[in-house]
PDB file of N, CA, C and O in Angstrom:
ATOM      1  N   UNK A   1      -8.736  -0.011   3.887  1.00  0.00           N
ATOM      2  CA  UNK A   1      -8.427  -0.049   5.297  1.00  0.00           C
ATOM      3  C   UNK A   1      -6.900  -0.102   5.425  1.00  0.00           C
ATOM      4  O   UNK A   1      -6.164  -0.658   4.609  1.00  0.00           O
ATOM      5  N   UNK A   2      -6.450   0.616   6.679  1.00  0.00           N
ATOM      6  CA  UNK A   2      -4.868   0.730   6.421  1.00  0.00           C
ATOM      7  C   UNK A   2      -4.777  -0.638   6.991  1.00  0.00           C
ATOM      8  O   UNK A   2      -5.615  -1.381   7.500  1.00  0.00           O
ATOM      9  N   UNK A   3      -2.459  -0.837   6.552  1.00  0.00           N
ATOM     10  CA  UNK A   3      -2.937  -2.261   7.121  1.00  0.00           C
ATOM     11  C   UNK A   3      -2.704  -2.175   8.771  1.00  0.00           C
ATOM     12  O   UNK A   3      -2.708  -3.217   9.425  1.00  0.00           O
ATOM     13  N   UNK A   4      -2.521  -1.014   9.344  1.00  0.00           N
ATOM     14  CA  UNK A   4      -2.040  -0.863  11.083  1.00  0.00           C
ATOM     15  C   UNK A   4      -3.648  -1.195  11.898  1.00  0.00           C
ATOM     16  O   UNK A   4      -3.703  -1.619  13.053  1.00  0.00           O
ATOM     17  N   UNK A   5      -5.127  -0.851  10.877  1.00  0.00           N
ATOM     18  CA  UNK A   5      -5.936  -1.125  11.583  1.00  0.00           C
ATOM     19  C   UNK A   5      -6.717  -2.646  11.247  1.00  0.00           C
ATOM     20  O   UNK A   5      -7.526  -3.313  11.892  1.00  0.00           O
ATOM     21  N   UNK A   6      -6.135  -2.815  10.074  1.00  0.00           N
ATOM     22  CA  UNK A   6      -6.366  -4.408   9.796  1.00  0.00           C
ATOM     23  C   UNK A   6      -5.378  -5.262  10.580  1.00  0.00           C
ATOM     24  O   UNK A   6      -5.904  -6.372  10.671  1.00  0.00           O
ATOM     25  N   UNK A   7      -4.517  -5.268  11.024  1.00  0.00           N
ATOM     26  CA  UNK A   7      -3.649  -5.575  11.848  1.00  0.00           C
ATOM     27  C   UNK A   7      -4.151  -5.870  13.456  1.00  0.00           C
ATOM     28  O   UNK A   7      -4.188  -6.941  14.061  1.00  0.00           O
ATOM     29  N   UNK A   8      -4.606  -4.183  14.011  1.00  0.00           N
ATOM     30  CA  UNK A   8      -5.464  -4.598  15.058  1.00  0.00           C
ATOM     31  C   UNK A   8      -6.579  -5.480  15.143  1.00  0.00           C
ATOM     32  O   UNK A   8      -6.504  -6.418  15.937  1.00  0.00           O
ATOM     33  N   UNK A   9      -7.724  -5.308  14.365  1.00  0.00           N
ATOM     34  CA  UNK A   9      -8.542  -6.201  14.296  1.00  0.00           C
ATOM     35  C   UNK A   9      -8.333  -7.236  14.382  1.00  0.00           C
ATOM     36  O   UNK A   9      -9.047  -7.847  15.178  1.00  0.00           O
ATOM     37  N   UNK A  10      -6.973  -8.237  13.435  1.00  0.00           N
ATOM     38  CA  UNK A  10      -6.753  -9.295  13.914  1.00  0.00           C
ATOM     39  C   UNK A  10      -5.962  -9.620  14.628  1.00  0.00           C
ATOM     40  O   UNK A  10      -5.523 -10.763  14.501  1.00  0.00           O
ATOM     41  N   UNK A  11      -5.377  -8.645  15.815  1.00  0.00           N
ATOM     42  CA  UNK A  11      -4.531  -8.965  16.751  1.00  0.00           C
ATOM     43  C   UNK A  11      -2.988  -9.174  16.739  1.00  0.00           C
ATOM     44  O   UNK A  11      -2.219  -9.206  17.699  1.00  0.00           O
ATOM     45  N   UNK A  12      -2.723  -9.312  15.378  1.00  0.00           N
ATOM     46  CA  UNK A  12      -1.160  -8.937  15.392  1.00  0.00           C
ATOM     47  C   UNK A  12      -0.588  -7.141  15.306  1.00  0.00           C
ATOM     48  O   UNK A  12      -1.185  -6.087  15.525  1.00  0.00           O
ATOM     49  N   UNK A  13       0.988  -7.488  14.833  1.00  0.00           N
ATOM     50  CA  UNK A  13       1.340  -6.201  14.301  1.00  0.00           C
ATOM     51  C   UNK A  13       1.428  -5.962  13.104  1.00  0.00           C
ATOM     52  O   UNK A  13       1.488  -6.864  12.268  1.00  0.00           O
ATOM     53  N   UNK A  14       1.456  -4.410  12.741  1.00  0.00           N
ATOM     54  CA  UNK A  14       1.335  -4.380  10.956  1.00  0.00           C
ATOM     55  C   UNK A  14       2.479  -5.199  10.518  1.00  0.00           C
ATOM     56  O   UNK A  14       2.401  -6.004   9.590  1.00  0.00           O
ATOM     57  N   UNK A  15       3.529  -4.978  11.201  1.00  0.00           N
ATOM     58  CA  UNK A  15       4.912  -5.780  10.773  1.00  0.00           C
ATOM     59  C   UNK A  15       4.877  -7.639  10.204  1.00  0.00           C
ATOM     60  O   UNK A  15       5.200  -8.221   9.169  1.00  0.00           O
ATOM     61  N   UNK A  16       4.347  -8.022  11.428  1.00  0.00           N
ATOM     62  CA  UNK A  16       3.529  -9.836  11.028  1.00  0.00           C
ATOM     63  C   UNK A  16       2.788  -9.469  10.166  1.00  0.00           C
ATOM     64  O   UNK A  16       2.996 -10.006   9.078  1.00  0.00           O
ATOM     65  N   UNK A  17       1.626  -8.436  10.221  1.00  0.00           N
ATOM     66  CA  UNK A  17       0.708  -8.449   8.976  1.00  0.00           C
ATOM     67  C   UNK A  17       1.302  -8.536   7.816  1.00  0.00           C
ATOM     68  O   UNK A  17       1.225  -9.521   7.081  1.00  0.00           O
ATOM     69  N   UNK A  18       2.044  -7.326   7.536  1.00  0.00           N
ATOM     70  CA  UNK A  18       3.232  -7.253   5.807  1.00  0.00           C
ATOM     71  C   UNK A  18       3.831  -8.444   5.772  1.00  0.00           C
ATOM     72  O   UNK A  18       3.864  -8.946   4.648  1.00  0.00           O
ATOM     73  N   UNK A  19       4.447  -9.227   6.867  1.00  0.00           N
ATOM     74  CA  UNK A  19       5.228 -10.262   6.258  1.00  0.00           C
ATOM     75  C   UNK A  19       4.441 -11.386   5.764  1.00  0.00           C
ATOM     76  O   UNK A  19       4.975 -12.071   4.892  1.00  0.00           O
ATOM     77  N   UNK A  20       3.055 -11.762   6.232  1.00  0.00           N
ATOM     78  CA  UNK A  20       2.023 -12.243   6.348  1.00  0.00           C
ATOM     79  C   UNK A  20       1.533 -12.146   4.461  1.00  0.00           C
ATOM     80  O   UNK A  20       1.365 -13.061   3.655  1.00  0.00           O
ATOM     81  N   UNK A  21       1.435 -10.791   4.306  1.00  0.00           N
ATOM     82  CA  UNK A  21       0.803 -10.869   3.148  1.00  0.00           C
ATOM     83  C   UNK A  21       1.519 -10.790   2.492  1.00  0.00           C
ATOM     84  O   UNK A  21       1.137 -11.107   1.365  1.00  0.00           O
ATOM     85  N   UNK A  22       3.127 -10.323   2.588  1.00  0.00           N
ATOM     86  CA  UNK A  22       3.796 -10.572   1.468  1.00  0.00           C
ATOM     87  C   UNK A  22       4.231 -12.053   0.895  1.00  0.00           C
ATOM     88  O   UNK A  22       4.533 -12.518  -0.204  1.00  0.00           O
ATOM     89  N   UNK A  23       4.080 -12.600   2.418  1.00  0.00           N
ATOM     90  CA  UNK A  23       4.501 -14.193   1.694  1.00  0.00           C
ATOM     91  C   UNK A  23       3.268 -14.531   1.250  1.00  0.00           C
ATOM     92  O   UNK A  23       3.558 -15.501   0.550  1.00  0.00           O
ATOM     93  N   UNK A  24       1.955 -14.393   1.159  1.00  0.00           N
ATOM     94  CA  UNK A  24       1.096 -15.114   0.318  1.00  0.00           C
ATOM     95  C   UNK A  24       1.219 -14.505  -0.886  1.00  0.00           C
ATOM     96  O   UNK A  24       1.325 -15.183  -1.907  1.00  0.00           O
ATOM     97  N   UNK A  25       1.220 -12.922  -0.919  1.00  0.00           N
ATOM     98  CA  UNK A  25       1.999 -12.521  -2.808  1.00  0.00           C
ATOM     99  C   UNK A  25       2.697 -13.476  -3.160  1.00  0.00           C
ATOM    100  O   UNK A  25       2.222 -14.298  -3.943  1.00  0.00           O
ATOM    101  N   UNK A  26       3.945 -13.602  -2.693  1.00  0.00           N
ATOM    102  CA  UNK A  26       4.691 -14.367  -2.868  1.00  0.00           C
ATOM    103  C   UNK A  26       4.640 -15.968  -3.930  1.00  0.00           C
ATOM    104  O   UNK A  26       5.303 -16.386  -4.879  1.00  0.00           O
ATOM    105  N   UNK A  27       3.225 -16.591  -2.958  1.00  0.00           N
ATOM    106  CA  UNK A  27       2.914 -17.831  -3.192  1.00  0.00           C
ATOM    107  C   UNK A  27       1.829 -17.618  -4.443  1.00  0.00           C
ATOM    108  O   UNK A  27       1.189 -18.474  -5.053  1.00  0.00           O
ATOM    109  N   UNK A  28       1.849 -16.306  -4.590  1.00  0.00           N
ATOM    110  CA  UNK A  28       0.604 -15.865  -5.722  1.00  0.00           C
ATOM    111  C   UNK A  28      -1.138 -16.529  -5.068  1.00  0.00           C
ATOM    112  O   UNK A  28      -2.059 -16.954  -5.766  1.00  0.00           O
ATOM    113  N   UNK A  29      -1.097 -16.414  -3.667  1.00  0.00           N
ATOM    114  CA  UNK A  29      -2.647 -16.724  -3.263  1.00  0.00           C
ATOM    115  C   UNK A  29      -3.510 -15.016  -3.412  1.00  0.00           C
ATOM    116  O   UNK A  29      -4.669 -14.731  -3.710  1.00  0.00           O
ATOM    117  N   UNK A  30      -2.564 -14.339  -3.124  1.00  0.00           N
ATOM    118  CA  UNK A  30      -2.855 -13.108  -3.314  1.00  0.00           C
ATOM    119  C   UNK A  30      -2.631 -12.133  -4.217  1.00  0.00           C
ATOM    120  O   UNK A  30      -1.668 -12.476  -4.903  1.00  0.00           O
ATOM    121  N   UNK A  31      -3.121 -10.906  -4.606  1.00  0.00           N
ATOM    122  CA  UNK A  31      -2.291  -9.993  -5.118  1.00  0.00           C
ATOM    123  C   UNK A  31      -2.449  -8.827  -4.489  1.00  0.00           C
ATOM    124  O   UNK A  31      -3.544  -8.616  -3.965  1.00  0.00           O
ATOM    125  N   UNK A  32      -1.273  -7.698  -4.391  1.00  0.00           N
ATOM    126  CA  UNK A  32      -0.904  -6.787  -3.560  1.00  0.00           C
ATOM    127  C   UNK A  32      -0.746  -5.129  -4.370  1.00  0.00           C
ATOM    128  O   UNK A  32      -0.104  -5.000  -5.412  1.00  0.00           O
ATOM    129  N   UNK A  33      -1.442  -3.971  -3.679  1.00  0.00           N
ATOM    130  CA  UNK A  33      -1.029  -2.748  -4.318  1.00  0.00           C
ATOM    131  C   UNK A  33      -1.742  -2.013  -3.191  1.00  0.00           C
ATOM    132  O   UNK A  33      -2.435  -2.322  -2.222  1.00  0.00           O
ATOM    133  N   UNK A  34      -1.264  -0.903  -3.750  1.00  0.00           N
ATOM    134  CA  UNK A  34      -1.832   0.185  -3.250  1.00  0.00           C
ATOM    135  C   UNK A  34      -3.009   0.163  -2.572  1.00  0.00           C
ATOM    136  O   UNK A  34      -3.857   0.132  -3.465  1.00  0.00           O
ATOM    137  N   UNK A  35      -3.603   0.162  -1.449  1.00  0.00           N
ATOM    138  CA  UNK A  35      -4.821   0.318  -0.865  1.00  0.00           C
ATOM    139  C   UNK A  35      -5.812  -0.967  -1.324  1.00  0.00           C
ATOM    140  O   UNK A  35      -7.038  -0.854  -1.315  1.00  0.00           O
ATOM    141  N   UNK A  36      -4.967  -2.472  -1.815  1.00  0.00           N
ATOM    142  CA  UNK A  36      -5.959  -3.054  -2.225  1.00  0.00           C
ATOM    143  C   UNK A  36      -5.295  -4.133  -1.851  1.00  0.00           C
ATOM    144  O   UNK A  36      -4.096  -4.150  -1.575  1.00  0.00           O
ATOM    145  N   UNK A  37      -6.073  -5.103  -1.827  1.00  0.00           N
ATOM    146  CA  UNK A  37      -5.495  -6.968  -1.665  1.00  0.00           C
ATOM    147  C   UNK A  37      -6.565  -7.492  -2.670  1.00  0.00           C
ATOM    148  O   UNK A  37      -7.717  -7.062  -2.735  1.00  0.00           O
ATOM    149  N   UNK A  38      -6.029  -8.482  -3.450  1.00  0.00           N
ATOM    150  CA  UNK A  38      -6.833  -8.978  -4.482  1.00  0.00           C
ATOM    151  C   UNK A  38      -6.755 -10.554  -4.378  1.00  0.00           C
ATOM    152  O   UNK A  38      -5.649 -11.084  -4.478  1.00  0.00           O
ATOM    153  N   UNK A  39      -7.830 -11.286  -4.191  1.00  0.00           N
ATOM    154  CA  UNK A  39      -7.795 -12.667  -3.999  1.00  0.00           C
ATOM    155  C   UNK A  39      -7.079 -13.149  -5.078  1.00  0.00           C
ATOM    156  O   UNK A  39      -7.240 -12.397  -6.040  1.00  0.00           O
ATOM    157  N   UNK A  40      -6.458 -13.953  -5.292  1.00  0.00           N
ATOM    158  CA  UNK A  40      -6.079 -14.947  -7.097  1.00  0.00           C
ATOM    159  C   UNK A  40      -6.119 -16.632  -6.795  1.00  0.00           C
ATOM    160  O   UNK A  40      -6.166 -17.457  -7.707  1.00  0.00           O
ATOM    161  N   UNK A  41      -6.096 -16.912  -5.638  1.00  0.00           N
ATOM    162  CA  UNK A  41      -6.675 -18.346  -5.268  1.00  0.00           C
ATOM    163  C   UNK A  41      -6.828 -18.701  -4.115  1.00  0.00           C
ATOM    164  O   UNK A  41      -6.000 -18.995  -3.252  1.00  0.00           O
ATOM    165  N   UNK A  42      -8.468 -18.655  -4.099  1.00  0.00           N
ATOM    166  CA  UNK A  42      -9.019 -19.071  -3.196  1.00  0.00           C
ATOM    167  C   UNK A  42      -8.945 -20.381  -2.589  1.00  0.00           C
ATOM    168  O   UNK A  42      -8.957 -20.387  -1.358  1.00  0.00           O
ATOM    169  N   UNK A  43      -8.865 -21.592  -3.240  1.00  0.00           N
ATOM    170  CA  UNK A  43      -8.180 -22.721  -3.335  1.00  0.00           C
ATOM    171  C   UNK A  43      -7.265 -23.083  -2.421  1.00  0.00           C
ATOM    172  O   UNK A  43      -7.361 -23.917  -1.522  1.00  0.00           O
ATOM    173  N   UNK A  44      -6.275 -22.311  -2.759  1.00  0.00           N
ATOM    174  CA  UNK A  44      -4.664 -21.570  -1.889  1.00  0.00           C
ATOM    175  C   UNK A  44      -5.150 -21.361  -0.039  1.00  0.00           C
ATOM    176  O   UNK A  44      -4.838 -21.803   1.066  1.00  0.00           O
ATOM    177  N   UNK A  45      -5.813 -20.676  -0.486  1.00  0.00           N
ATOM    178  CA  UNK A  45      -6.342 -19.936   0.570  1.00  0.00           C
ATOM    179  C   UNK A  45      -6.991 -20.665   1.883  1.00  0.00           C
ATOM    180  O   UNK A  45      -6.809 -20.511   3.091  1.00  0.00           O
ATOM    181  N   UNK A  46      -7.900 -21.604   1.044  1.00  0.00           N
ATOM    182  CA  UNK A  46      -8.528 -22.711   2.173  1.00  0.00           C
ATOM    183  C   UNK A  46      -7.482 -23.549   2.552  1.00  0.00           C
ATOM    184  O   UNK A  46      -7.530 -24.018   3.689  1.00  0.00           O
ATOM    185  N   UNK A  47      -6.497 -23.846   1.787  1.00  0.00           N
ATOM    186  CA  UNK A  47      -6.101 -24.743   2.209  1.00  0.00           C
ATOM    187  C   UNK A  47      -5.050 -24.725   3.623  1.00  0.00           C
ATOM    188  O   UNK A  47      -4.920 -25.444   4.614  1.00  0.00           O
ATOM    189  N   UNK A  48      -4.462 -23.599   3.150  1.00  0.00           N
ATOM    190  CA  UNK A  48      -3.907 -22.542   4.203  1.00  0.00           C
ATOM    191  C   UNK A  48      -4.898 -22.784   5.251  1.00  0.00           C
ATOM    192  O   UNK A  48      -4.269 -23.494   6.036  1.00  0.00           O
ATOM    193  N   UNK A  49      -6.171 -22.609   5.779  1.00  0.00           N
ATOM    194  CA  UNK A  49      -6.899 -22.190   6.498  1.00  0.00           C
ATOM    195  C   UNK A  49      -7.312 -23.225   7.396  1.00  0.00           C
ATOM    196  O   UNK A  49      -7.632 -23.128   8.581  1.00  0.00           O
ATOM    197  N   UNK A  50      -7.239 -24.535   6.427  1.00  0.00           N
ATOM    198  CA  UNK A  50      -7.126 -25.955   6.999  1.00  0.00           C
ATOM    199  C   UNK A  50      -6.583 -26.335   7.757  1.00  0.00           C
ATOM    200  O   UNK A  50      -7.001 -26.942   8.744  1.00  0.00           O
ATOM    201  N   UNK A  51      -5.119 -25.972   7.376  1.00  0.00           N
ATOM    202  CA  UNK A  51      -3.993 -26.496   7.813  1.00  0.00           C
ATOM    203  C   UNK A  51      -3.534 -26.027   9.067  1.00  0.00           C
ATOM    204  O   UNK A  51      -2.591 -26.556   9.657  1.00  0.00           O
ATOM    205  N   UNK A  52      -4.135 -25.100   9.474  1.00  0.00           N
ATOM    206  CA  UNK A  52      -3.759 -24.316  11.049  1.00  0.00           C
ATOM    207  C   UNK A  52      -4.447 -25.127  12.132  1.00  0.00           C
ATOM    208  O   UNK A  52      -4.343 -24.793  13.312  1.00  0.00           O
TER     209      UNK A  52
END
């Protein structure tokens, strides 16, 4: 899915989206390529999810 329509779906812009997922690369909750997002901690992830 591109990320301009994953973006819509969740209501931001692709722009917040990229910065969005680059800082969880970043934090290594994720991993990032070509046409793919790859979980690497889920852990990470909830906790993030908590915390909002």
């Amino acid at each position: 899915m591109p990320q301009e329509a994953l973006a819509m779906m969740l209501g931001v812009t692709r722009q917040t989206l990229s910065k969005e997922l680059n800082a969880l690369a970043k934090d290594r909750v994720i991993g990032s390529g070509y046409g793919r997002i790859e979980l690497r901690s889920l852990e990470a992830l909830q906790r993030l999810g908590s915390a909002s």
